[in-house]
Coordinates of C-alpha atoms in Angstrom, one line a residue:
M1 CA 24.3 -2.6 -22.3
K2 CA 26.7 -4.6 -23.8
R3 CA 29.5 -3.4 -21.3
L4 CA 26.0 -4.2 -18.3
A5 CA 26.2 -7.4 -19.4
V6 CA 29.7 -8.3 -18.9
I7 CA 30.0 -5.8 -15.5
A8 CA 26.8 -7.8 -14.0
A9 CA 28.6 -12.0 -14.9
T10 CA 31.9 -10.2 -13.5
M11 CA 31.2 -7.9 -11.2
L12 CA 30.2 -7.6 -6.7
C13 CA 27.7 -5.3 -6.2
S14 CA 29.7 -2.1 -5.3
A15 CA 26.5 -1.6 -3.0
A16 CA 27.9 -3.8 -0.3
L17 CA 31.1 -2.1 -0.4
T18 CA 29.6 1.4 0.3
S19 CA 26.4 1.3 2.2
H20 CA 27.7 -1.0 4.8
A21 CA 28.5 1.7 7.8
F22 CA 25.0 2.0 8.2
A23 CA 21.9 -0.4 9.4
D24 CA 21.8 -3.0 8.2
G25 CA 20.1 -6.6 8.1
E26 CA 16.1 -5.1 7.2
T27 CA 13.3 -7.1 5.9
L28 CA 11.9 -5.8 2.3
A29 CA 9.2 -7.3 0.8
V30 CA 9.5 -7.4 -3.2
F31 CA 6.0 -7.8 -4.6
T32 CA 5.5 -9.0 -8.6
K33 CA 2.8 -10.1 -11.2
N34 CA 2.5 -13.8 -11.6
Q35 CA 5.2 -16.7 -11.4
T36 CA 4.1 -17.3 -14.8
N37 CA 6.4 -15.1 -16.8
P38 CA 9.6 -15.5 -16.5
Y39 CA 11.6 -11.9 -17.2
F40 CA 9.1 -11.4 -12.9
Q41 CA 11.7 -14.6 -11.6
T42 CA 14.8 -12.1 -13.4
V43 CA 13.9 -9.0 -11.2
R44 CA 13.3 -11.0 -8.4
V45 CA 16.8 -12.9 -8.4
G46 CA 18.6 -9.0 -9.0
A47 CA 16.6 -7.5 -5.6
D48 CA 17.6 -10.6 -3.9
A49 CA 21.4 -9.9 -5.4
A50 CA 21.7 -6.1 -4.2
A51 CA 19.4 -7.6 -0.9
K52 CA 21.5 -10.2 0.2
A53 CA 24.9 -7.8 -0.9
M54 CA 23.8 -5.7 1.9
K55 CA 23.4 -7.3 4.2
A56 CA 19.3 -6.8 4.1
K57 CA 15.8 -9.5 3.5
T58 CA 13.6 -10.1 1.5
L59 CA 10.5 -11.0 1.6
H60 CA 8.5 -12.2 -1.1
Y61 CA 4.9 -11.1 -2.6
I62 CA 3.1 -13.0 -6.4
P63 CA -0.2 -13.8 -6.3
T64 CA -1.4 -17.8 -7.5
K65 CA -3.4 -16.1 -10.2
P66 CA -0.9 -14.1 -12.2
D67 CA -1.7 -10.7 -12.5
S68 CA -4.5 -11.4 -9.8
I69 CA -6.0 -7.7 -8.9
P70 CA -7.9 -8.6 -5.4
E71 CA -5.1 -11.0 -4.9
Q72 CA -1.6 -8.5 -4.9
L73 CA -4.6 -6.2 -2.8
S74 CA -5.5 -8.9 0.1
Q75 CA -1.4 -8.7 -0.2
I76 CA -0.7 -4.6 0.5
E77 CA -2.9 -5.7 3.4
D78 CA -0.9 -8.6 5.0
V79 CA 2.0 -6.5 4.3
I80 CA 1.1 -3.5 6.5
V81 CA 0.5 -5.3 9.1
K82 CA 4.0 -7.6 8.9
K83 CA 5.3 -3.5 8.3
P84 CA 8.0 -4.5 6.5
S85 CA 12.0 -1.6 6.3
A86 CA 10.3 -0.7 2.4
I87 CA 8.6 -2.2 0.0
V88 CA 9.4 -2.7 -3.7
F89 CA 6.6 -2.9 -6.1
I90 CA 5.5 -3.3 -9.4
P91 CA 1.4 -3.8 -9.7
V92 CA -0.8 -6.1 -11.4
D93 CA -2.7 -3.0 -13.1
Y94 CA -1.1 0.4 -12.6
K95 CA -5.0 2.2 -12.6
A96 CA -6.2 -0.3 -9.8
M97 CA -4.2 -0.6 -7.4
V98 CA -3.7 2.9 -6.3
P99 CA -5.5 2.4 -3.6
G100 CA -3.3 -0.3 -2.9
V101 CA -0.3 2.3 -2.8
E102 CA -1.6 5.1 -0.7
K103 CA -2.9 2.3 1.7
I104 CA 0.9 1.7 2.0
N105 CA 1.7 5.7 2.0
D106 CA -0.2 6.0 4.8
A107 CA 1.3 3.3 6.6
K108 CA 4.6 4.9 6.1
I109 CA 6.2 2.2 4.4
P110 CA 8.9 3.4 1.9
V111 CA 7.8 2.1 -1.7
V112 CA 10.2 1.5 -4.7
N113 CA 7.9 1.6 -7.8
V114 CA 9.5 -0.8 -10.1
T115 CA 8.7 -1.9 -14.6
D116 CA 5.0 -0.7 -14.3
R117 CA 4.7 2.7 -14.0
S118 CA 1.3 3.4 -10.5
A119 CA -0.8 6.0 -12.1
G120 CA -1.0 6.7 -8.5
G121 CA 0.5 7.3 -4.4
K122 CA 4.1 8.3 -3.7
F123 CA 6.9 6.4 -3.9
V124 CA 10.6 7.0 -3.0
A125 CA 11.8 6.4 -7.0
F126 CA 11.4 4.8 -10.2
V127 CA 12.7 2.5 -11.9
G128 CA 12.0 0.6 -15.3
A129 CA 12.7 0.7 -18.9
D130 CA 12.2 2.6 -22.1
D131 CA 8.6 0.5 -23.7
Y132 CA 7.9 2.8 -26.4
S133 CA 11.6 2.5 -27.8
L134 CA 11.6 -1.6 -26.7
G135 CA 8.5 -1.6 -29.4
L136 CA 10.2 0.7 -32.1
E137 CA 13.2 -0.6 -31.8
T138 CA 12.7 -5.0 -32.1
A139 CA 10.3 -3.9 -34.2
R140 CA 12.7 -2.0 -37.1
F141 CA 15.4 -5.1 -36.2
M142 CA 12.6 -7.3 -37.4
L143 CA 11.1 -5.8 -40.5
K144 CA 15.1 -4.8 -41.7
S145 CA 15.0 -8.3 -42.1
L146 CA 11.5 -9.3 -44.3
G147 CA 13.2 -6.4 -46.3
G148 CA 10.3 -4.4 -45.5
K149 CA 7.3 -6.1 -46.9
G150 CA 4.9 -9.0 -45.3
N151 CA 2.2 -9.6 -43.3
V152 CA 2.5 -9.3 -39.7
V153 CA 1.5 -10.2 -36.6
I154 CA 0.8 -8.2 -33.6
I155 CA 0.3 -10.6 -30.2
E156 CA 0.0 -8.0 -27.3
G157 CA 0.4 -8.2 -23.7
V158 CA -2.5 -7.2 -21.2
K159 CA -4.9 -4.4 -22.5
G160 CA -5.4 -1.1 -20.7
S161 CA -1.8 -2.0 -19.0
L162 CA 1.3 0.8 -19.7
T163 CA 3.6 -1.6 -20.5
S164 CA 1.1 -2.8 -23.8
I165 CA 0.7 0.0 -24.8
D166 CA 3.7 1.5 -25.3
R167 CA 5.4 -0.9 -27.2
V168 CA 2.6 -2.4 -29.4
R169 CA 2.7 2.0 -30.2
G170 CA 6.4 1.4 -31.0
F171 CA 5.2 -1.9 -32.9
N172 CA 2.5 0.0 -34.7
D173 CA 5.3 3.4 -35.7
A174 CA 8.3 0.5 -37.0
L175 CA 5.5 -1.0 -39.7
K176 CA 4.6 3.2 -40.8
E177 CA 7.5 3.4 -41.6
N178 CA 7.6 0.0 -43.7
P179 CA 4.6 0.7 -46.5
G180 CA 5.0 -2.6 -48.0
A181 CA 4.7 -4.9 -44.6
K182 CA 1.0 -5.5 -43.9
L183 CA -0.4 -5.3 -40.2
L184 CA -3.1 -8.7 -40.9
A185 CA -4.4 -8.3 -37.3
S186 CA -3.1 -7.2 -33.8
Q187 CA -4.7 -8.9 -30.5
P188 CA -3.3 -10.1 -26.7
G189 CA -1.8 -12.1 -25.1
N190 CA -2.2 -10.8 -21.9
Y191 CA 1.9 -11.4 -21.3
Q192 CA 1.2 -16.4 -21.3
R193 CA 2.4 -18.4 -23.2
L194 CA -0.4 -20.8 -23.1
Q195 CA -2.3 -17.8 -24.2
A196 CA -0.7 -16.6 -26.4
L197 CA 0.0 -19.9 -28.4
Q198 CA -3.9 -20.3 -28.6
V199 CA -3.8 -17.0 -30.4
M200 CA -1.6 -17.2 -33.0
E201 CA -2.6 -21.4 -34.4
N202 CA -6.4 -19.3 -34.2
L203 CA -4.5 -16.1 -36.7
M204 CA -2.6 -19.2 -38.9
Q205 CA -6.1 -20.7 -39.0
S206 CA -7.6 -17.4 -40.9
N207 CA -4.3 -16.4 -43.1
S208 CA -2.1 -18.7 -44.8
K209 CA 1.0 -16.4 -45.3
I210 CA 2.6 -14.8 -41.9
D211 CA 6.1 -13.8 -41.8
G212 CA 6.4 -11.9 -39.4
V213 CA 5.4 -12.1 -35.8
L214 CA 5.7 -8.7 -33.2
A215 CA 4.7 -10.3 -29.9
A216 CA 5.2 -8.0 -26.4
N217 CA 7.4 -10.2 -24.4
D218 CA 9.3 -13.2 -24.7
A219 CA 6.5 -15.7 -23.0
M220 CA 4.2 -15.4 -25.9
A221 CA 7.2 -14.8 -29.1
I222 CA 7.6 -18.4 -27.0
G223 CA 4.6 -19.4 -27.5
A224 CA 3.5 -18.4 -31.0
I225 CA 6.7 -20.0 -32.1
E226 CA 5.5 -23.0 -30.4
A227 CA 2.2 -22.5 -32.4
L228 CA 4.3 -22.2 -35.7
E229 CA 6.4 -25.2 -34.9
G230 CA 2.7 -27.2 -34.2
A231 CA 1.2 -26.1 -37.5
N232 CA 4.9 -26.3 -39.6
R233 CA 5.2 -23.0 -40.5
K234 CA 7.7 -20.6 -39.9
A235 CA 7.7 -16.1 -39.3
A236 CA 10.5 -15.0 -38.4
V237 CA 9.5 -13.7 -34.3
I238 CA 10.4 -10.6 -32.1
G239 CA 10.1 -10.8 -27.5
V240 CA 10.3 -8.2 -25.1
N241 CA 12.4 -8.5 -22.6
G242 CA 16.0 -10.6 -22.6
T243 CA 14.9 -13.3 -20.7
K244 CA 17.4 -16.6 -20.6
E245 CA 14.3 -18.7 -22.2
A246 CA 14.4 -16.2 -25.6
I247 CA 18.3 -16.2 -24.8
D248 CA 18.6 -20.0 -25.6
A249 CA 16.1 -19.6 -29.2
I250 CA 18.0 -16.6 -30.3
K251 CA 20.6 -19.2 -29.9
S252 CA 19.5 -22.3 -32.0
G253 CA 17.4 -19.8 -34.5
K254 CA 14.4 -20.0 -33.2
L255 CA 14.1 -16.0 -32.5
L256 CA 14.6 -13.3 -34.6
A257 CA 15.1 -10.5 -31.3
T258 CA 14.7 -9.9 -28.2
G259 CA 14.0 -5.8 -26.5
D260 CA 16.4 -6.1 -23.2
Y261 CA 14.4 -5.3 -20.6
N262 CA 17.0 -6.5 -17.9
G263 CA 14.4 -7.1 -15.5
F264 CA 18.0 -8.7 -13.0
V265 CA 18.8 -4.7 -13.0
Q266 CA 15.9 -3.6 -12.3
G267 CA 15.3 -5.5 -9.7
C268 CA 18.8 -4.5 -8.3
L269 CA 18.7 -1.0 -8.4
G270 CA 14.8 -0.7 -6.9
M271 CA 16.2 -2.4 -3.7
T272 CA 19.3 -1.3 -3.2
I273 CA 17.5 2.4 -4.2
A274 CA 14.1 0.9 -1.6
I275 CA 17.9 0.3 1.3
R276 CA 20.0 3.6 0.9
S277 CA 16.8 5.5 1.6
L278 CA 17.2 3.2 4.7
R279 CA 19.9 4.2 5.2
N280 CA 20.0 8.1 5.0
E281 CA 21.9 7.5 1.4
P282 CA 21.5 9.7 -1.9
V283 CA 18.8 8.3 -4.1
I284 CA 17.9 8.4 -8.0
T285 CA 14.6 9.2 -7.8
E286 CA 13.9 7.1 -11.3
I287 CA 16.2 5.1 -13.3
V288 CA 14.9 4.5 -16.8
L289 CA 17.2 2.1 -19.1
K290 CA 18.3 2.5 -22.6
P291 CA 16.7 -0.2 -25.1
T292 CA 19.3 -3.2 -26.5
V293 CA 17.9 -5.7 -28.8
I294 CA 19.2 -8.8 -28.7
S295 CA 19.7 -10.9 -31.1
K296 CA 22.7 -13.9 -32.2
E297 CA 24.8 -10.8 -33.7
N298 CA 25.4 -10.3 -29.9
Y299 CA 23.4 -12.5 -27.1
Q300 CA 26.3 -13.7 -25.8
P301 CA 27.3 -11.0 -23.0
Y302 CA 23.9 -11.7 -21.8
D303 CA 24.3 -16.0 -21.8
V304 CA 25.3 -15.7 -18.5
P305 CA 23.0 -17.7 -16.1
L306 CA 20.4 -14.9 -13.5
E307 CA 23.5 -17.6 -10.1
S308 CA 26.0 -15.9 -11.4
R309 CA 25.1 -12.2 -12.0
A310 CA 26.1 -9.8 -9.5
C311 CA 24.4 -5.7 -9.7
P312 CA 25.8 -3.5 -11.2
T313 CA 27.3 -0.5 -8.5
W314 CA 25.7 3.0 -7.0
D315 CA 28.2 5.1 -9.6
E316 CA 27.2 2.8 -12.4
A317 CA 23.6 3.1 -11.5
S318 CA 23.9 6.7 -11.9
K319 CA 24.9 6.4 -15.7
L320 CA 21.6 4.7 -16.0
N321 CA 19.1 7.0 -16.4
T322 CA 19.2 7.5 -20.5
K323 CA 16.4 7.5 -21.7

């Protein structure tokens, strides 16, 4: 993944070089969950970079209320009327959005599923990461830094979401490997920074000593750090997503580590596969990215502005399915 990050910072998308022989100018709709989690901005920038390199256009659909099921369903009705060439789709809820995906299927609009695997519907491909391994490896890293002991709390994502279920399962399995560590509480922060801050404040009122915080995404990890600072307390904190905010927090010593979910590459690959499918070029039907723990020891290759990144080549993409 380190090599991939270097590539992202230095190379142009080969897709631009290989696909222009086919018709271009397609318009693709990109569905993400919200504007509050920096991870989804990373996905959008990656999708835009791939589309630009392949001479296609993007149209973004983002619920104004974070993760709103009714709003995303309404946006699907809208996109079907506008009939884009294809769709890159992150469901706000992997089960509740299945009827919406089926409407997209009925409208004969190709759709690529990214990040959260849908429980139903037909897709050209799925692009995501191994959430369980991300949770397991980041938790192992934190517990090792604590010497395998201490009082730990978990801040979960949205209850019932696959990403949260798998990451928290990884957290708990790492805790089982360290009998000297004690889980004090496991509560949802819904992947939102402010909610995680409030959860952490409540947890600190109930627990006089917290040594470690396992947050299911970076936004919540940052919220937990703000709560700790507000109470003049310290704890080792980890997140998941590999966002710029997390990298900055690692550099300043506030965040111990983050699991690299590589939203930029997920956006790149989702868009590239959608366009390649439209142009009758070979595609990969499933890419699950390998987890990497980013810490103070290895953050440098990831400390690259989104605007300076470029997508992996198609040949490199074909080698990324390393679950």
